[in-house]
CSV table of C-alpha atoms in Angstrom, one decimal:
chain,number,residue,atom,x,y,z
A,1,UNK,CA,92.6,86.1,111.6
A,2,UNK,CA,92.1,83.1,109.2
A,3,UNK,CA,92.7,85.3,106.2
A,4,UNK,CA,96.3,84.3,105.4
A,5,UNK,CA,95.2,82.3,102.4
A,6,UNK,CA,93.5,85.4,101.0
A,7,UNK,CA,96.6,87.6,101.7
A,8,UNK,CA,98.9,85.0,100.1
A,9,UNK,CA,96.6,84.7,97.1
A,10,UNK,CA,96.9,88.5,96.8
A,11,UNK,CA,100.7,88.2,96.9
A,12,UNK,CA,100.7,85.5,94.2
A,13,UNK,CA,98.3,87.5,92.0
A,14,UNK,CA,100.5,90.6,92.4
A,15,UNK,CA,103.5,88.5,91.4
A,16,UNK,CA,101.7,87.0,88.4
A,17,UNK,CA,100.3,90.4,87.4
A,18,UNK,CA,103.9,91.9,87.5
A,19,UNK,CA,105.0,89.0,85.3
A,20,UNK,CA,102.2,89.5,82.8
A,21,UNK,CA,102.7,93.3,82.8
A,22,UNK,CA,106.5,93.3,82.5
A,23,UNK,CA,107.2,90.2,80.4
A,24,UNK,CA,107.3,90.2,76.6
A,25,UNK,CA,109.1,86.8,76.8
A,26,UNK,CA,109.5,84.0,79.3
A,27,UNK,CA,110.1,85.3,82.8
A,28,UNK,CA,110.7,83.7,86.2
A,29,UNK,CA,110.5,86.0,89.2
A,30,UNK,CA,110.3,86.3,93.0
A,31,UNK,CA,108.9,88.8,95.5
A,32,UNK,CA,108.3,89.1,99.3
A,33,UNK,CA,106.1,91.2,101.5
A,34,UNK,CA,105.8,92.0,105.2
A,35,UNK,CA,102.6,93.7,106.6
A,36,UNK,CA,102.0,95.1,110.1
A,37,UNK,CA,99.1,95.8,112.4
A,38,UNK,CA,98.4,99.2,110.9
A,39,UNK,CA,98.0,97.7,107.4
A,40,UNK,CA,101.4,99.1,106.4
A,41,UNK,CA,103.3,96.8,104.0
A,42,UNK,CA,107.0,96.6,103.0
A,43,UNK,CA,108.1,94.7,100.0
A,44,UNK,CA,111.4,92.9,99.2
A,45,UNK,CA,112.9,93.2,95.8
A,46,UNK,CA,111.1,91.9,92.7
A,47,UNK,CA,113.8,90.0,90.9
A,48,UNK,CA,113.8,87.9,87.8
A,49,UNK,CA,116.0,85.2,86.3
A,50,UNK,CA,116.1,82.8,83.4
A,51,UNK,CA,117.0,79.1,82.8
A,52,UNK,CA,120.8,78.7,83.3
A,53,UNK,CA,121.1,82.1,85.0
A,54,UNK,CA,121.9,82.6,88.7
A,55,UNK,CA,118.8,82.2,91.0
A,56,UNK,CA,116.5,85.1,91.7
A,57,UNK,CA,116.3,86.0,95.4
A,58,UNK,CA,114.1,88.2,97.5
A,59,UNK,CA,113.9,88.8,101.3
A,60,UNK,CA,112.1,91.1,103.8
A,61,UNK,CA,112.1,91.4,107.6
A,62,UNK,CA,110.2,93.8,109.8
A,63,UNK,CA,109.4,94.4,113.5
A,64,UNK,CA,106.2,96.0,114.8
A,65,UNK,CA,106.1,97.3,118.4
A,66,UNK,CA,103.5,99.3,120.2
A,67,UNK,CA,104.1,100.3,123.8
A,68,UNK,CA,101.0,101.9,125.4
A,69,UNK,CA,101.3,105.2,127.3
A,70,UNK,CA,101.8,104.9,131.1
A,71,UNK,CA,98.6,104.1,132.9
A,72,UNK,CA,97.0,102.3,129.9
A,73,UNK,CA,97.2,98.7,128.8
A,74,UNK,CA,97.6,96.7,125.6
A,75,UNK,CA,100.5,96.7,123.3
A,76,UNK,CA,102.2,94.3,121.0
A,77,UNK,CA,105.6,93.2,119.7
A,78,UNK,CA,105.7,91.1,116.5
A,79,UNK,CA,108.6,90.2,114.2
A,80,UNK,CA,108.1,88.8,110.7
A,81,UNK,CA,110.4,87.8,107.9
A,82,UNK,CA,110.4,85.8,104.7
A,83,UNK,CA,112.8,84.8,101.9
A,84,UNK,CA,112.4,83.1,98.5
A,85,UNK,CA,114.7,81.9,95.8
A,86,UNK,CA,114.0,80.5,92.3
A,87,UNK,CA,116.2,78.4,90.1
A,88,UNK,CA,114.4,78.9,86.8
A,89,UNK,CA,112.3,77.3,85.8
A,90,UNK,CA,111.9,74.2,87.9
A,91,UNK,CA,112.9,74.7,91.6
A,92,UNK,CA,111.8,77.2,94.2
A,93,UNK,CA,112.7,77.5,97.9
A,94,UNK,CA,110.8,79.7,100.5
A,95,UNK,CA,110.4,80.3,104.2
A,96,UNK,CA,108.2,82.6,106.2
A,97,UNK,CA,108.1,83.4,110.0
A,98,UNK,CA,105.9,85.5,112.3
A,99,UNK,CA,106.1,85.6,116.1
A,100,UNK,CA,105.5,87.7,119.2
A,101,UNK,CA,102.7,88.8,121.5
A,102,UNK,CA,99.6,90.9,121.4
A,103,UNK,CA,98.1,92.1,124.7
A,104,UNK,CA,94.3,92.6,124.8
A,105,UNK,CA,93.0,94.8,127.6
A,106,UNK,CA,89.4,95.3,128.9
A,107,UNK,CA,86.8,94.9,127.7
A,108,UNK,CA,88.0,93.3,124.5
A,109,UNK,CA,90.1,93.9,121.4
A,110,UNK,CA,88.8,97.2,119.9
A,111,UNK,CA,90.2,96.4,116.5
A,112,UNK,CA,91.8,93.5,114.6
A,113,UNK,CA,95.6,93.2,115.1
A,114,UNK,CA,97.8,91.0,112.9
A,115,UNK,CA,101.1,90.8,111.1
A,116,UNK,CA,102.4,88.5,108.5
A,117,UNK,CA,105.2,87.9,106.0
A,118,UNK,CA,105.2,86.0,102.7
A,119,UNK,CA,107.2,85.1,99.7
A,120,UNK,CA,106.2,84.1,96.2
A,121,UNK,CA,107.8,82.7,93.0
A,122,UNK,CA,106.2,83.0,89.6
A,123,UNK,CA,106.7,81.5,86.1
A,124,UNK,CA,105.6,82.8,82.8
A,125,UNK,CA,106.5,80.8,79.6
A,126,UNK,CA,104.9,80.0,76.3
A,127,UNK,CA,104.6,76.5,75.1
A,128,UNK,CA,103.8,75.0,71.7
A,129,UNK,CA,103.0,71.2,71.7
A,130,UNK,CA,103.7,70.0,68.2
A,131,UNK,CA,101.8,67.5,66.1
A,132,UNK,CA,103.1,64.0,66.1
A,133,UNK,CA,102.2,60.8,64.3
A,134,UNK,CA,99.9,59.8,67.3
A,135,UNK,CA,98.5,63.2,68.3
A,136,UNK,CA,97.4,66.3,66.3
A,137,UNK,CA,94.2,67.6,67.9
A,138,UNK,CA,93.5,68.8,71.5
A,139,UNK,CA,94.6,67.7,75.0
A,140,UNK,CA,96.3,69.1,78.0
A,141,UNK,CA,99.7,69.7,79.6
A,142,UNK,CA,100.1,68.5,83.2
A,143,UNK,CA,102.7,70.3,85.3
A,144,UNK,CA,103.5,68.1,88.4
A,145,UNK,CA,105.2,69.8,91.3
A,146,UNK,CA,106.7,67.9,94.3
A,147,UNK,CA,106.4,70.1,97.3
A,148,UNK,CA,108.2,69.3,100.5
A,149,UNK,CA,108.5,71.2,103.8
A,150,UNK,CA,107.2,71.7,107.3
A,151,UNK,CA,105.2,74.1,109.4
A,152,UNK,CA,105.9,74.8,113.0
A,153,UNK,CA,103.0,76.5,114.8
A,154,UNK,CA,102.6,77.2,118.5
A,155,UNK,CA,100.5,79.7,120.3
A,156,UNK,CA,98.4,80.4,123.4
A,157,UNK,CA,95.6,82.9,123.1
A,158,UNK,CA,92.4,84.2,124.6
A,159,UNK,CA,89.1,83.4,123.1
A,160,UNK,CA,88.7,80.7,120.4
A,161,UNK,CA,91.1,79.8,117.5
A,162,UNK,CA,88.7,81.6,115.2
A,163,UNK,CA,89.4,84.8,117.2
A,164,UNK,CA,93.2,84.6,117.8
A,165,UNK,CA,95.8,82.3,116.4
A,166,UNK,CA,99.0,81.8,114.4
A,167,UNK,CA,99.2,80.0,111.1
A,168,UNK,CA,101.2,79.1,108.0
A,169,UNK,CA,99.7,79.0,104.5
A,170,UNK,CA,101.1,77.5,101.3
A,171,UNK,CA,99.4,78.8,98.2
A,172,UNK,CA,99.4,78.3,94.4
A,173,UNK,CA,97.9,79.9,91.3
A,174,UNK,CA,97.8,78.9,87.7
A,175,UNK,CA,96.3,80.5,84.5
A,176,UNK,CA,96.8,80.3,80.8
A,177,UNK,CA,96.0,82.0,77.5
A,178,UNK,CA,95.9,80.5,74.0
A,179,UNK,CA,95.5,83.9,72.2
A,180,UNK,CA,97.8,86.9,72.6
A,181,UNK,CA,96.0,89.7,74.4
A,182,UNK,CA,93.0,87.5,75.4
A,183,UNK,CA,91.8,87.1,78.9
A,184,UNK,CA,93.4,84.3,80.9
A,185,UNK,CA,91.6,81.1,81.8
A,186,UNK,CA,92.1,79.1,85.1
A,187,UNK,CA,94.1,75.9,85.0
A,188,UNK,CA,92.4,72.7,86.2
A,189,UNK,CA,93.8,70.6,89.0
A,190,UNK,CA,92.8,67.3,90.7
A,191,UNK,CA,94.3,68.6,93.9
A,192,UNK,CA,92.2,71.8,94.3
A,193,UNK,CA,88.6,72.8,93.9
A,194,UNK,CA,87.8,74.2,90.5
A,195,UNK,CA,88.0,78.0,90.0
A,196,UNK,CA,84.6,79.7,90.3
A,197,UNK,CA,82.7,80.8,87.2
A,198,UNK,CA,84.2,83.9,85.7
A,199,UNK,CA,87.6,83.5,87.4
A,200,UNK,CA,90.7,84.1,85.4
A,201,UNK,CA,93.0,82.0,87.5
A,202,UNK,CA,92.9,78.9,89.7
A,203,UNK,CA,94.0,79.5,93.3
A,204,UNK,CA,94.5,76.8,95.9
A,205,UNK,CA,96.0,76.6,99.4
A,206,UNK,CA,97.0,74.4,102.2
A,207,UNK,CA,96.7,75.9,105.7
A,208,UNK,CA,98.7,74.8,108.7
A,209,UNK,CA,97.2,75.7,112.1
A,210,UNK,CA,99.5,73.2,113.9
A,211,UNK,CA,103.0,71.8,113.5
A,212,UNK,CA,103.2,69.2,110.6
A,213,UNK,CA,105.2,68.1,107.6
A,214,UNK,CA,104.1,68.3,104.0
A,215,UNK,CA,105.1,66.1,101.1
A,216,UNK,CA,102.8,66.0,98.1
A,217,UNK,CA,102.8,66.0,94.3
A,218,UNK,CA,100.4,68.8,93.1
A,219,UNK,CA,99.2,68.7,89.5
A,220,UNK,CA,98.1,71.7,87.3
A,221,UNK,CA,96.5,71.1,83.9
A,222,UNK,CA,96.5,73.5,80.9
A,223,UNK,CA,94.2,72.9,77.8
A,224,UNK,CA,96.3,72.8,74.6
A,225,UNK,CA,95.9,72.4,70.9
A,226,UNK,CA,98.5,70.9,68.5
A,227,UNK,CA,100.8,73.5,67.0
A,228,UNK,CA,99.1,76.4,68.8
A,229,UNK,CA,101.1,78.4,71.4
A,230,UNK,CA,99.8,78.7,74.9
A,231,UNK,CA,101.1,81.1,77.6
A,232,UNK,CA,101.1,79.7,81.1
A,233,UNK,CA,101.5,81.7,84.3
A,234,UNK,CA,102.1,79.7,87.6
A,235,UNK,CA,102.8,80.9,91.1
A,236,UNK,CA,103.7,79.4,94.4
A,237,UNK,CA,104.2,81.1,97.8
A,238,UNK,CA,104.2,80.8,101.6
A,239,UNK,CA,103.0,83.1,104.3
A,240,UNK,CA,103.2,83.0,108.1
A,241,UNK,CA,101.1,85.2,110.4
A,242,UNK,CA,99.9,85.9,113.9
A,243,UNK,CA,96.9,88.0,114.9
A,244,UNK,CA,93.5,88.4,116.5
A,245,UNK,CA,90.1,89.8,115.6
A,246,UNK,CA,87.9,92.6,116.9
A,247,UNK,CA,86.1,91.4,120.0
A,248,UNK,CA,88.8,88.9,121.2
A,249,UNK,CA,88.5,88.8,125.0
A,250,UNK,CA,91.0,90.0,127.5
A,251,UNK,CA,94.3,88.1,127.5
A,252,UNK,CA,97.7,87.8,125.8
A,253,UNK,CA,98.2,86.1,122.4
A,254,UNK,CA,101.7,84.6,122.3
A,255,UNK,CA,102.6,82.7,119.2
A,256,UNK,CA,105.1,81.6,116.6
A,257,UNK,CA,104.4,80.4,113.1
A,258,UNK,CA,107.3,79.2,110.9
A,259,UNK,CA,107.0,77.7,107.5
A,260,UNK,CA,110.2,76.0,106.2
A,261,UNK,CA,110.0,75.0,102.5
A,262,UNK,CA,113.7,75.4,101.9
A,263,UNK,CA,113.7,71.7,100.9
A,264,UNK,CA,112.2,73.1,97.8
A,265,UNK,CA,109.3,72.7,95.4
A,266,UNK,CA,110.5,70.9,92.3
A,267,UNK,CA,108.9,70.5,88.9
A,268,UNK,CA,109.2,66.7,88.6
A,269,UNK,CA,107.2,66.0,85.4
A,270,UNK,CA,105.5,67.8,82.5
A,271,UNK,CA,103.3,65.4,80.6
A,272,UNK,CA,101.2,65.9,77.4
A,273,UNK,CA,97.8,64.0,77.4
A,274,UNK,CA,95.3,63.7,74.6
A,275,UNK,CA,91.7,64.6,75.1
A,276,UNK,CA,90.9,61.1,76.3
A,277,UNK,CA,93.4,61.3,79.1
A,278,UNK,CA,96.1,59.1,77.5
A,279,UNK,CA,99.7,60.2,77.7
A,280,UNK,CA,101.2,61.1,74.3
A,281,UNK,CA,104.3,59.0,74.3
A,282,UNK,CA,105.9,60.7,71.3
A,283,UNK,CA,105.2,64.3,72.6
A,284,UNK,CA,107.2,67.2,71.3
A,285,UNK,CA,107.1,70.5,73.2
A,286,UNK,CA,108.7,73.8,72.4
A,287,UNK,CA,109.1,76.5,75.0
A,288,UNK,CA,109.8,80.2,74.5
A,289,UNK,CA,112.5,80.0,77.2
A,290,UNK,CA,114.2,77.2,75.4
A,291,UNK,CA,114.0,74.9,78.4
A,292,UNK,CA,113.3,71.3,77.7
A,293,UNK,CA,110.3,70.7,80.1
A,294,UNK,CA,109.7,67.1,78.9
A,295,UNK,CA,113.1,66.2,80.2
A,296,UNK,CA,112.3,67.3,83.7
A,297,UNK,CA,112.8,64.5,86.3
A,298,UNK,CA,113.1,64.3,90.1
A,299,UNK,CA,116.7,63.9,91.3
A,300,UNK,CA,116.9,62.6,94.9
A,301,UNK,CA,119.4,64.4,97.1
A,302,UNK,CA,121.8,62.3,99.2
A,303,UNK,CA,119.9,63.3,102.4
A,304,UNK,CA,116.7,62.1,100.8
A,305,UNK,CA,117.8,58.6,99.8
A,306,UNK,CA,115.6,57.1,102.5
A,307,UNK,CA,112.7,58.5,100.5
A,308,UNK,CA,113.6,56.5,97.4
A,309,UNK,CA,111.3,53.6,98.2
A,310,UNK,CA,108.5,56.0,98.8
A,311,UNK,CA,109.4,57.7,95.5
A,312,UNK,CA,109.2,54.3,93.7
A,313,UNK,CA,105.8,53.8,95.2
A,314,UNK,CA,104.8,57.2,94.1
A,315,UNK,CA,105.9,56.4,90.5
A,316,UNK,CA,103.5,53.4,90.6
A,317,UNK,CA,100.8,55.6,92.1
A,318,UNK,CA,101.2,58.1,89.2
A,319,UNK,CA,99.7,55.4,86.9
A,320,UNK,CA,96.5,57.0,88.3
A,321,UNK,CA,97.3,59.9,86.0
A,322,UNK,CA,95.1,58.4,83.3
A,323,UNK,CA,92.2,57.9,85.7
A,324,UNK,CA,92.5,61.4,87.1
A,325,UNK,CA,93.2,62.8,83.6
A,326,UNK,CA,89.9,61.5,82.2
A,327,UNK,CA,88.1,64.2,84.2
A,328,UNK,CA,90.0,66.8,82.3
A,329,UNK,CA,88.7,68.4,79.1
A,330,UNK,CA,87.1,65.2,77.9
């Protein structure tokens, strides 16, 4: 059952692939999916937007019910739904939910049974960092996302958690290309393991097998050269699922997994570093979308004022940028 991260990565890759296939210019898009016990999937609308335009939205909801014939056991009833919205290019909101029951009869589950829903948001834009009096060689762009939300996961199940469970997964991907038509390269990140050799994109995830909150700044780094365009594709998504594996012993799995990231993921900083990991203070960055990424800053909402002190501490902590940055492309 612990394959939600893989399924979410697949959703994000589909979203990114659709961006790359359909976009001749900067594109910002969303999509959703719901998949049932028989492997049947339904997709919400794939919608795009642009900076200054209305948000893109996608939603999907499905119910999966199996009532066994009289005299036999088993059966399940599972409901899943997900919704995602994107205010291009710097804010996304998403939730996903899956809940219900799966009844395992003797001697054990004869096949895997699961259902999940997920939503993803993707960004494709081309950036040109321009030469300045202090920088004209190589370096990297760091995209810093503040991600806030919570997961609520409750379940009772036969067997072990590896056999039957409910879970929420938050996932990300990032890739870039410096030459039109060339294969993509994976971004780097101090927050996720490096992409394996030969991979075209970096994928990372956070899995929630129990109820908890989440509040982190996640960084993604893209290698750049002065005055040379680089196209960046980034995706973020959330999935919730419930299910069990072949061989799970007799019993009933009851569960609910709900991921609430409607408090948004926000792009709070885009920073240009030189190859030594030093911030370029006079950076100039053009984007194909026309959006001024260097002007991005976090704006606390009234309900989040109690987090202001923590935010100030985080600003001080971000002085570690340089230390973390020295691992990049040096």
